[in-house]
Coordinates of C-alpha atoms (C1' of nucleotides) in Angstrom, one line a residue:
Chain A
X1 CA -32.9 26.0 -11.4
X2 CA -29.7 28.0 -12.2
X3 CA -27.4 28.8 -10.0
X4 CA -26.0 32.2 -9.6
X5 CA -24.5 32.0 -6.2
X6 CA -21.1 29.9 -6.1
X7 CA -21.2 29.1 -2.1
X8 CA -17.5 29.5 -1.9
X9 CA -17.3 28.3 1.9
X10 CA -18.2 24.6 0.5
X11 CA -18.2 23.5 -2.6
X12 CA -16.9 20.7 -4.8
X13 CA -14.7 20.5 -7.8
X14 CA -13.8 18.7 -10.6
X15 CA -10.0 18.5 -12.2
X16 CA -9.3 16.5 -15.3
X17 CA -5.3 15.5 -16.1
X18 CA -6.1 14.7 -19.7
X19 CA -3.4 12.7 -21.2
X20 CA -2.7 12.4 -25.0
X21 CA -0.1 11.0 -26.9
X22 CA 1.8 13.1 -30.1
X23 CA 5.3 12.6 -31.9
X24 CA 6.1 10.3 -29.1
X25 CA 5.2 12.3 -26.0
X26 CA 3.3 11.8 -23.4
X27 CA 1.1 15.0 -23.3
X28 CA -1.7 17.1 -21.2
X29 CA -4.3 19.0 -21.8
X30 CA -4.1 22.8 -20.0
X31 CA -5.7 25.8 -20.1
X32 CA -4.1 29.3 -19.5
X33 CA -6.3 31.2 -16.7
X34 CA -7.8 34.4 -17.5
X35 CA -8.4 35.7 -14.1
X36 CA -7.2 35.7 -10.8
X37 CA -5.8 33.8 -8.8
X38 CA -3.2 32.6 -10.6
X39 CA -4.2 34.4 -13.8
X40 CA -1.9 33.9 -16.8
X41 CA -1.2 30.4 -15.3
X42 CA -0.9 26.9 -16.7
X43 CA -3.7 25.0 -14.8
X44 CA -5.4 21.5 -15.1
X45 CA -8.9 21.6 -16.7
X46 CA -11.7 21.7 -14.6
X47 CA -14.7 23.3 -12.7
X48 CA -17.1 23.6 -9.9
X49 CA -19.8 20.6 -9.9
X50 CA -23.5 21.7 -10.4
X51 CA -26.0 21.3 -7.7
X52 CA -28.5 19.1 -10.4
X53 CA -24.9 16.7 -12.0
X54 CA -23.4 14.0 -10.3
X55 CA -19.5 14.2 -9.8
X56 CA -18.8 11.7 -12.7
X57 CA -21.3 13.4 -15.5
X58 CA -19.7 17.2 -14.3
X59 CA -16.3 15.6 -15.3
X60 CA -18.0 14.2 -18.9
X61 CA -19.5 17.3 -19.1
X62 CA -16.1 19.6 -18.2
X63 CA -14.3 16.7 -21.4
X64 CA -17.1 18.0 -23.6
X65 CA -17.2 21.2 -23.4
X66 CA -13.4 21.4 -23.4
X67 CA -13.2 18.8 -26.5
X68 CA -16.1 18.3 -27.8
X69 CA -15.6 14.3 -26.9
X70 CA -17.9 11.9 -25.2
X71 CA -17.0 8.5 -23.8
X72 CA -14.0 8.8 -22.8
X73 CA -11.8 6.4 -21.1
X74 CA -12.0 8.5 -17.7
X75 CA -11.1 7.5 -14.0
X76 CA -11.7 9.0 -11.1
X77 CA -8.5 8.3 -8.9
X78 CA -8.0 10.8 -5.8
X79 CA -9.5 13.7 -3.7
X80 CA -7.9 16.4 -2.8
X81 CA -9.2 18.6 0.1
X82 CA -6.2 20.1 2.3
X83 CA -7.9 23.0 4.2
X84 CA -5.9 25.5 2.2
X85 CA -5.8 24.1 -1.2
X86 CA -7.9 26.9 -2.5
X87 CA -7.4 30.7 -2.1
X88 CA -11.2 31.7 -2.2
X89 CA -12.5 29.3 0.1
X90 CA -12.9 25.6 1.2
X91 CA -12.6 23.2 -2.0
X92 CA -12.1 20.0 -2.3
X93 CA -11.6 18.4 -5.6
X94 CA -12.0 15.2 -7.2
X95 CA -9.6 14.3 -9.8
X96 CA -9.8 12.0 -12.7
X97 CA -7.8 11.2 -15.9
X98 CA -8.8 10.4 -19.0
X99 CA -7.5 9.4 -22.5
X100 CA -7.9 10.9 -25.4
X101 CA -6.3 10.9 -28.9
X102 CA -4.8 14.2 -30.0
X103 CA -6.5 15.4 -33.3
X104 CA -5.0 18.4 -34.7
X105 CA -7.6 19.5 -36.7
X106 CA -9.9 19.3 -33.4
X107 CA -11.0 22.7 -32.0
X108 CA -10.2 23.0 -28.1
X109 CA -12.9 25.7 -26.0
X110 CA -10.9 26.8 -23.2
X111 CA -14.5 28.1 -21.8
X112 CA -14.9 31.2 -19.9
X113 CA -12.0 31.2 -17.9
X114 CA -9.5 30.3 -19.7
X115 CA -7.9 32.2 -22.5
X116 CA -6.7 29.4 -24.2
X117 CA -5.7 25.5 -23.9
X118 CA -3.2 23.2 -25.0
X119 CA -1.4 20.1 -25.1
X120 CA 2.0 20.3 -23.1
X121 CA 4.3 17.5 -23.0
X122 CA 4.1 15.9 -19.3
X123 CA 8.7 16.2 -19.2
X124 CA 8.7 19.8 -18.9
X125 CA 5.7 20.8 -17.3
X126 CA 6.0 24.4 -15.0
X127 CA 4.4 24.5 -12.0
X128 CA 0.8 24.8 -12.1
X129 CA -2.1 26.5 -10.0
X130 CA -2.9 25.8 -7.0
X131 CA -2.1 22.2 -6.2
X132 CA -2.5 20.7 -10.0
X133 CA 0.8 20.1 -10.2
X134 CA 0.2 17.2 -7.5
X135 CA -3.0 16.3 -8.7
X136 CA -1.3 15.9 -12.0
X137 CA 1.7 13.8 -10.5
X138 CA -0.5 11.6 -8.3
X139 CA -3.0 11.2 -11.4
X140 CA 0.3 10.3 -13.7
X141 CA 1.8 7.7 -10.7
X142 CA -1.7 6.5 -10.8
X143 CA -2.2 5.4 -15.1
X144 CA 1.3 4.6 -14.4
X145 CA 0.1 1.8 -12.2
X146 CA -2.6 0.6 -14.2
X147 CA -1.2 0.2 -17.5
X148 CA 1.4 -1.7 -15.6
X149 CA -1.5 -4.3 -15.3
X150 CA -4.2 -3.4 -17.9
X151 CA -3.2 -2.3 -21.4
X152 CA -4.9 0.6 -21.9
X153 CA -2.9 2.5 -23.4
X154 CA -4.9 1.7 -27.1
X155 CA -7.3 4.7 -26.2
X156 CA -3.9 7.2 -26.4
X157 CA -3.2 5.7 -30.2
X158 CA -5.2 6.8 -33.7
X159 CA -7.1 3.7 -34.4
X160 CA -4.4 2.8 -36.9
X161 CA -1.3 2.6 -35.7
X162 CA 2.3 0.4 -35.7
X163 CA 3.9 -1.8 -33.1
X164 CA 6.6 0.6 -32.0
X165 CA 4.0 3.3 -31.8
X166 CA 2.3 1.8 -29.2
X167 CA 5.9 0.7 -27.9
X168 CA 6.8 4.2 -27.9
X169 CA 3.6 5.3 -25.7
X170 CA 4.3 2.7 -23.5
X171 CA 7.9 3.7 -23.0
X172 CA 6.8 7.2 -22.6
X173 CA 4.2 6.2 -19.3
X174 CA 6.1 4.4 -17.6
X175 CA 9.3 6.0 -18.5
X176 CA 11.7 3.2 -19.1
X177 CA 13.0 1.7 -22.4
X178 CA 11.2 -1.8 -23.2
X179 CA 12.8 -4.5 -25.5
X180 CA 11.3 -4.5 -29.0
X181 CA 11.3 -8.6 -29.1
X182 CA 9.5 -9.4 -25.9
X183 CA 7.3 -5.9 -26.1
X184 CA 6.2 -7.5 -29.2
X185 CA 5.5 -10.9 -28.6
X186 CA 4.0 -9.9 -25.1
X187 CA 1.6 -7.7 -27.0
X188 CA 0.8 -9.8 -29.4
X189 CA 0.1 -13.0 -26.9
X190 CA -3.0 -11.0 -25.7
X191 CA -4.9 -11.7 -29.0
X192 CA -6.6 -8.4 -29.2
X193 CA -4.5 -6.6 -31.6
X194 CA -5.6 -7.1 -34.8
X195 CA -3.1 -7.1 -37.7
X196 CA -4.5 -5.2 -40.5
X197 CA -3.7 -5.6 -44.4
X198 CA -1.8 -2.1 -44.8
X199 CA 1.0 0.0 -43.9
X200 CA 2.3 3.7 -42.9
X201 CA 2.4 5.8 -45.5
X202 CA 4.9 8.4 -46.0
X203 CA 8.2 7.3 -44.6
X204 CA 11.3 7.3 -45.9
X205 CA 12.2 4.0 -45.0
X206 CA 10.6 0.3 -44.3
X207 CA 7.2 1.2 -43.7
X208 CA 5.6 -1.0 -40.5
X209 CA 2.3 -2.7 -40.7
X210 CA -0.3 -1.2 -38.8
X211 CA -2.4 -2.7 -36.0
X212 CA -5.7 -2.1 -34.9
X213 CA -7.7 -2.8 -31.2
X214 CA -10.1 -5.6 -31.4
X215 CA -12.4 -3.7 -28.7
X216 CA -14.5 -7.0 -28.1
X217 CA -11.5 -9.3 -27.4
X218 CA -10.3 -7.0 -25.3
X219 CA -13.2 -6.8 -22.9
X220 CA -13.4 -10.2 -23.0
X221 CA -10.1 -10.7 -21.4
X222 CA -10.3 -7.8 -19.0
X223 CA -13.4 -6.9 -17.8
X224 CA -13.8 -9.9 -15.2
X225 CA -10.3 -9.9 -14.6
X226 CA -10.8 -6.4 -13.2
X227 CA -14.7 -6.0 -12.7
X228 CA -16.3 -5.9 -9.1
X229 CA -15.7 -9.3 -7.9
X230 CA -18.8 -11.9 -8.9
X231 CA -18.3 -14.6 -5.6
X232 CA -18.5 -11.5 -3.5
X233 CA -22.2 -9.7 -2.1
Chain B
X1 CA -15.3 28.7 15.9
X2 CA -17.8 26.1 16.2
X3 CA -20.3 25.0 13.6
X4 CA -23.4 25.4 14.0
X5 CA -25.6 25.0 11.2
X6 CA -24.9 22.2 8.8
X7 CA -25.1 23.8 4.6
X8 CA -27.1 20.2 3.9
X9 CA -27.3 22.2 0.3
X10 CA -23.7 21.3 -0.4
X11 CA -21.7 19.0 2.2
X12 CA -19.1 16.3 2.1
X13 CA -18.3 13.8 4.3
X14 CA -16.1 10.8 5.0
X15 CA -16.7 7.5 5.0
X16 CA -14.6 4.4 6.1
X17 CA -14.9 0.8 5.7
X18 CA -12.6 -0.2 8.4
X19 CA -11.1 -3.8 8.1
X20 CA -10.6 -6.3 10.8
X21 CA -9.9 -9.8 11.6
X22 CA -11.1 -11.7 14.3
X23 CA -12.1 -16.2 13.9
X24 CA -10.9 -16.7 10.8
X25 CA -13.3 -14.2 9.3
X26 CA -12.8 -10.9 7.4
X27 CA -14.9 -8.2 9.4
X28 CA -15.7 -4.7 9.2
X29 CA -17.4 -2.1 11.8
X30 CA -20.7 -1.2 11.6
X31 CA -22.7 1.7 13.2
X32 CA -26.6 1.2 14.4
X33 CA -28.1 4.1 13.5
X34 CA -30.1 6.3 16.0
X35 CA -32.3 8.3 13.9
X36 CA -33.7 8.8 10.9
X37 CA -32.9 8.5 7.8
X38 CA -32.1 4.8 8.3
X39 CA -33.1 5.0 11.6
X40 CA -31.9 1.4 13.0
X41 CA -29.9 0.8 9.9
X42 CA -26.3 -0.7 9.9
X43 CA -23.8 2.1 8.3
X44 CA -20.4 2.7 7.9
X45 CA -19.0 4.9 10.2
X46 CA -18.7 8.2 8.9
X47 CA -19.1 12.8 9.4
X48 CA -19.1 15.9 8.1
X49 CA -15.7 16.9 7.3
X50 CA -15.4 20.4 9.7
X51 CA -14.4 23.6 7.9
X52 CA -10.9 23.4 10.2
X53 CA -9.9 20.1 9.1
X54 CA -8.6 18.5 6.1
X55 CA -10.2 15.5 4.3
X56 CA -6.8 13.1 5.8
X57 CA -7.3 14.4 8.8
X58 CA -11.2 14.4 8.8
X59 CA -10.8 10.3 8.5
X60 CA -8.3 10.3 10.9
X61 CA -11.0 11.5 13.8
X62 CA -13.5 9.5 13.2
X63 CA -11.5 6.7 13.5
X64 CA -10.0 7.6 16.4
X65 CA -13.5 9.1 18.1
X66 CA -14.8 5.4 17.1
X67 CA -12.2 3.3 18.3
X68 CA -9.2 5.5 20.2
X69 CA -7.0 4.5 17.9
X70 CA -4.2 6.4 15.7
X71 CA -1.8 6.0 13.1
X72 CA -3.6 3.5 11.3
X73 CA -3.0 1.9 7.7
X74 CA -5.9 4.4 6.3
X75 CA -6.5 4.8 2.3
X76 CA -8.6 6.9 0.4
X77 CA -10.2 4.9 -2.2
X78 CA -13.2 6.5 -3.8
X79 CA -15.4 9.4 -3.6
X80 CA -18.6 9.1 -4.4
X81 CA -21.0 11.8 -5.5
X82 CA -24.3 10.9 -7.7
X83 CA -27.1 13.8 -6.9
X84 CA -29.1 11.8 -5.1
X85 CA -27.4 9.6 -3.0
X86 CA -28.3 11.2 0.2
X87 CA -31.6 11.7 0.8
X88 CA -31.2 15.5 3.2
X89 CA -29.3 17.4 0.4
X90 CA -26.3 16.9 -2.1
X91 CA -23.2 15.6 -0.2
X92 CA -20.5 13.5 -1.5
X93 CA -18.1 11.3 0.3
X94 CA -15.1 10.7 0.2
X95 CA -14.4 6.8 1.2
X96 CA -10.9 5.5 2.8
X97 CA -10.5 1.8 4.3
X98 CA -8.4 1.0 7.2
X99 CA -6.9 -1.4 9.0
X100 CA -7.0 -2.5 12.5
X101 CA -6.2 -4.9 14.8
X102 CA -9.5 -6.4 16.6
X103 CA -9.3 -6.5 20.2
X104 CA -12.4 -8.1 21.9
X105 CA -11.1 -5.5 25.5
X106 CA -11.1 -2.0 23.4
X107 CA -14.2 -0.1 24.0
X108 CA -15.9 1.0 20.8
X109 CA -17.3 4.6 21.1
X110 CA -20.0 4.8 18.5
X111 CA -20.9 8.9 18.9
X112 CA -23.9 10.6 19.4
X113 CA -25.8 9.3 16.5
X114 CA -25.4 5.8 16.7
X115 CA -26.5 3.3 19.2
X116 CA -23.9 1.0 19.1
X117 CA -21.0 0.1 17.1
X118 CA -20.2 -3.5 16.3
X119 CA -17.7 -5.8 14.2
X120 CA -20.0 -7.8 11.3
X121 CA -18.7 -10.1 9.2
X122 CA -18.0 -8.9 5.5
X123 CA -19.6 -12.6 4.0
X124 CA -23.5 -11.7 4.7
X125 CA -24.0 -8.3 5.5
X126 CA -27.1 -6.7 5.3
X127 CA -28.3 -4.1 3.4
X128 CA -26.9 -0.5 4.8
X129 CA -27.8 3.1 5.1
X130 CA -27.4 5.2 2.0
X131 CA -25.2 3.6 -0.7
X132 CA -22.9 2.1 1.8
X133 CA -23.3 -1.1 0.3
X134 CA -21.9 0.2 -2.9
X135 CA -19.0 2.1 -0.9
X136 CA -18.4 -0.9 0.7
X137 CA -18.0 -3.1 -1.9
X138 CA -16.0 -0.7 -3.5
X139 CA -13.7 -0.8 -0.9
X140 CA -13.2 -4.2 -0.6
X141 CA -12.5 -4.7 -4.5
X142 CA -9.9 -1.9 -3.8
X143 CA -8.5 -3.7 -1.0
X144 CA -8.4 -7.3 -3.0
X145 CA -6.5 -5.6 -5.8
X146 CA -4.1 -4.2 -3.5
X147 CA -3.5 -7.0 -1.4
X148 CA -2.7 -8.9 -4.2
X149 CA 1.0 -6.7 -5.3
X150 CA 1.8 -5.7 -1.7
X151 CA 1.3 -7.5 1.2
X152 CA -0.3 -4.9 3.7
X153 CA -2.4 -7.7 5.8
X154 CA -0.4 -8.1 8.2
X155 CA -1.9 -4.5 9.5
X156 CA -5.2 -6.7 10.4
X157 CA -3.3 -9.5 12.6
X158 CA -2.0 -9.2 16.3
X159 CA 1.5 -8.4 16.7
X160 CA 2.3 -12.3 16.8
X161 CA 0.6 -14.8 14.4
X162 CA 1.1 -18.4 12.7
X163 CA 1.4 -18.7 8.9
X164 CA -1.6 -20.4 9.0
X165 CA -3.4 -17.3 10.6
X166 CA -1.8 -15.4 7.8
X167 CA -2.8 -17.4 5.4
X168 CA -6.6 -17.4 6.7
X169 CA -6.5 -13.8 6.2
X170 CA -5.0 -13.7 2.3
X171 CA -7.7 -16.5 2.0
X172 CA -10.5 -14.6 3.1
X173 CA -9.7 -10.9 1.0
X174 CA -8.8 -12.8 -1.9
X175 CA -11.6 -15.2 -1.5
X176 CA -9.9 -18.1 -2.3
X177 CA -7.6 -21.4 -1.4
X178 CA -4.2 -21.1 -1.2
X179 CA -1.7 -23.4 -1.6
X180 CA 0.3 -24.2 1.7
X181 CA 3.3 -24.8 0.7
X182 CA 3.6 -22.4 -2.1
X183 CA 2.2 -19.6 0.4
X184 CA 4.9 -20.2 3.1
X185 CA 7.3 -20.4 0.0
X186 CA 6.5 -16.6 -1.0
X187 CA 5.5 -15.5 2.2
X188 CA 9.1 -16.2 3.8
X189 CA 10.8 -15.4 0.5
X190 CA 10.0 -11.7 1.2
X191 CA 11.9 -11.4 4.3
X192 CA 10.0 -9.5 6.4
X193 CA 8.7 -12.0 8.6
X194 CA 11.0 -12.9 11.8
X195 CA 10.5 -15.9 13.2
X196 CA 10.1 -15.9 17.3
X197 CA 11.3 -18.4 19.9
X198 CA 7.7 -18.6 20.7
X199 CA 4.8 -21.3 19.9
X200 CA 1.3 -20.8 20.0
X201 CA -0.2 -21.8 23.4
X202 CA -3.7 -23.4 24.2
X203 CA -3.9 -25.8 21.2
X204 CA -5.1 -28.6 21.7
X205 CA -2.5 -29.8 18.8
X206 CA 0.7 -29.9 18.0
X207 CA 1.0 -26.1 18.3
X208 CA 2.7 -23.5 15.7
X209 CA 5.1 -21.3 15.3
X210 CA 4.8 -17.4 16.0
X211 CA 5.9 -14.6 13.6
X212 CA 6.2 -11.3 13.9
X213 CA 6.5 -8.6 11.0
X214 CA 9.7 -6.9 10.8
X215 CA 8.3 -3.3 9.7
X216 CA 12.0 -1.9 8.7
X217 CA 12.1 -4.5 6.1
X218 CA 9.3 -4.5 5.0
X219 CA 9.3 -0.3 4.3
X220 CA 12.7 -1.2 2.7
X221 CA 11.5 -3.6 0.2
X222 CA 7.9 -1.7 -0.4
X223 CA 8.4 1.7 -0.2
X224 CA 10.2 2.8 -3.3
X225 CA 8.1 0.0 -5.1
X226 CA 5.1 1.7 -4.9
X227 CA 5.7 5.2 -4.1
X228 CA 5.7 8.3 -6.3
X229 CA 8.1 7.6 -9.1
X230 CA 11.5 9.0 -8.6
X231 CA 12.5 9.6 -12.3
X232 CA 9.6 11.8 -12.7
X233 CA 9.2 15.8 -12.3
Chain C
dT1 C1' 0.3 -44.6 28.6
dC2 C1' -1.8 -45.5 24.4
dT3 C1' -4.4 -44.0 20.7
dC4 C1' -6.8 -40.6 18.2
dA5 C1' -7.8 -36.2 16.1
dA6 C1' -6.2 -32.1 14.6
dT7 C1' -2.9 -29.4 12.7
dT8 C1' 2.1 -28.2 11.6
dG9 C1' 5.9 -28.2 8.6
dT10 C1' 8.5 -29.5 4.8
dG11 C1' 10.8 -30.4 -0.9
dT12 C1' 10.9 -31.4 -5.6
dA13 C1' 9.7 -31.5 -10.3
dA14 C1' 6.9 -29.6 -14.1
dT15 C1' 5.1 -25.6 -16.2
dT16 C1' 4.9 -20.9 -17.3
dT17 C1' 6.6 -16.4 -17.6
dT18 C1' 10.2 -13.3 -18.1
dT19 C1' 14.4 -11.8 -19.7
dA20 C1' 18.5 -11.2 -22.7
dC21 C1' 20.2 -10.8 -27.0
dA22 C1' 21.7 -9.8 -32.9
dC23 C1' 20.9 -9.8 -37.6
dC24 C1' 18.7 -9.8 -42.1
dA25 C1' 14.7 -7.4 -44.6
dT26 C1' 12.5 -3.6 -46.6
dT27 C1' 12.0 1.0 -48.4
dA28 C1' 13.0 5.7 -50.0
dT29 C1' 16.8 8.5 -51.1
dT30 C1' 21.0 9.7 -53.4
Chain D
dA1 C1' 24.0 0.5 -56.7
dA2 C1' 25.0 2.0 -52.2
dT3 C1' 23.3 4.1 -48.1
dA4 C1' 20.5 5.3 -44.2
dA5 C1' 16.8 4.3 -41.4
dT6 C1' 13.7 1.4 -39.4
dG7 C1' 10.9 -3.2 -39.4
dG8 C1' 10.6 -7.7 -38.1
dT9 C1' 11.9 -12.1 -36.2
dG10 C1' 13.5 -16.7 -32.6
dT11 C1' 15.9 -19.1 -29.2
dA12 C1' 18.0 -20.2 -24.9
dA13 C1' 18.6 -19.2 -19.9
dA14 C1' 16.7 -17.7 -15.7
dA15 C1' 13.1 -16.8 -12.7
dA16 C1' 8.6 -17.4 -10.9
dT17 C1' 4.6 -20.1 -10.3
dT18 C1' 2.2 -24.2 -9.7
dA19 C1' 1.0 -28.9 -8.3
dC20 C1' 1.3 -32.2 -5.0
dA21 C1' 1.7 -35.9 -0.1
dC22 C1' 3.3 -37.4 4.2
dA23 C1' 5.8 -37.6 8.6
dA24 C1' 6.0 -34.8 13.1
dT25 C1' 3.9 -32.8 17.0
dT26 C1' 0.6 -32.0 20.5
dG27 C1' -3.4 -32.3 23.8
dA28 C1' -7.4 -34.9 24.8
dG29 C1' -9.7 -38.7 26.1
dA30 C1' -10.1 -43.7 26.7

DNA sequence: TCTCAATTGTGTAATTTTTACACCATTATT
DNA sequence: AATAATGGTGTAAAAATTACACAATTGAGA
């Protein structure tokens, strides 16, 4: 059953604040609109929910069609539904973030809407339609929060990667210089980075030995540390 | 301009887990269902958001039709939206907790499609209407998690209280024993507790001393902990 | 009024975690 | 061979967390 009616008096989005992580910034994915409102703006990727997909596979769905990427790291953290937040009608729209690793080569489909997409760096962002720009800043307060207890920012990195790399992204979320020693050891204490035999290619100086994510260590230390609580009905 | 016809094609609603505290034991208010579906069921309070009304504010009236209360310590935690979790047409929900003072003389005013309201303990509820469980569960892991870096509880106790009292309370969110000593230790060490001239009366024991919270401090210490980040566009 | 039962209120030492801090090593380039 | 740039490492001080036990107070009841 396809729908051809968008009942604009009620209806439910999706927006995604998609970060990424290139020549050490802290990055989104946008898209430009095509069309009114707010045509030749910068806005957050994202789209009405069909009638037949729950709200978490429309925003897999919106990732894939955008990049062409499934399983994601993707939360949803807020709803937004002010009476006016939309200009055609009564919206409200759940918001998640997700993590992805920038791949140049990748193509992005800004779909129908959108003449075009791309990564902007989250430290000089214009204001976006409607009210992304506070979805945006709630969603970036909110991966602020977690990483501040749960490292996740491994999903952001190329599956190779060095120490200060990952130092870098770090610095660059929750916007504060770290010290190299303790980020370091602290990082290291975890056990789930795995210190591989090689090292970066191409630079003009020392080259750094690159790490990988030991995915099942990982879990192992924080999926019951975070999970739905086991004593509990 | 009233509603009259409900668009059970595409809805959403509000759902809220409201917290309270009354013997020693972690409660939460339940509504008796009236009519079918779940006719006789227990289910979170809950409505349509209205067309008029913003999501906040939605959450904000049925707590105060429910209980007459305002201004509450209310937080949207979750929205949940799988196709089929409501058996009359495709709504979502949008779930918040709150916190409230339990007061055995307050009149509860369950609406027009419940039969009652009532507190229930959190420790062996039954199953409930919809996926309530699952919201509710939801809700109280949310709750743990943020109990745990800032001390909100003290929105659950009366406006005077014994450490012990407090204690109770981090003892039954956290679902666990705390230390005495080590609990007063931190507790105190915050400096928003202010200690009355006052001790607890009808004890058949040596009786305790009454605290108070001292909400200016407390917003001092917590507020730009937590808040939207300040450095940030 | 004495005793009992129940609960309050208190401090210290050991352990763990966090923080602060500086220099030599390695590599490509000239 | 010197230089420029970054990589990689350890220790000590401070702070936070944990573990742990007993005397003091009160009302109830004998």
């Amino acid at each position: 059953m396809e729908e051809k009616l968008v009942k604009f008096e009620s209806a439910f989005s999706i927006d995604c604040v998609i970060f990424g992580f290139e020549a050490g910034e802290l990055k989104i994915l946008l898209i430009e609109r095509k069309d009114n409102p707010f045509k030749d703006w910068l806005a957050l990727p994202g789209d009405l929910v069909k009638n037949h997909e729950g709200i978490e596979e429309s925003a897999e769905r919106i990732l894939y069609e955008l990049t062409g990427l499934r399983d994601l790291h993707m939360e949803q953290f807020h709803t937004f539904g002010d009476v006016n937040r939309h200009p055609r009608g009564r919206i409200i729209t759940v918001a998640y973030y997700a993590l992805i690793r920038i791949d140049g080569q990748r193509e992005l489909k800004p779909g129908n809407f959108a003449k075009k997409a791309l990564w902007h760096s989250v430290n000089d962002l214009p204001k976006l339609a409607y009210d992304h720009t506070e979805i945006f800043k709630t969603g970036f307060t909110k991966l602020r929060r977690r990483l501040s207890y749960q490292p996740i920012a491994y999903e952001l990195l190329p599956e190779k990667f060095t120490l200060t790399q990952l130092q870098q992204l770090y610095e660059a979320i929750l916007n504060k210089k770290l010290d190299k020693r303790n980020f370091r050891k602290k990082m290291l204490s975890y056990g789930f980075l795995k210190e591989l035999d090689e090292k970066q290619k191409n630079v003009s100086f020392r080259a750094a030995k690159l790490y990988k994510f030991d995915r099942r260590k990982y879990s192992k230390i924080f999926q019951n540390e975070l999970g739905v609580d086991i004593d509990n009905p």
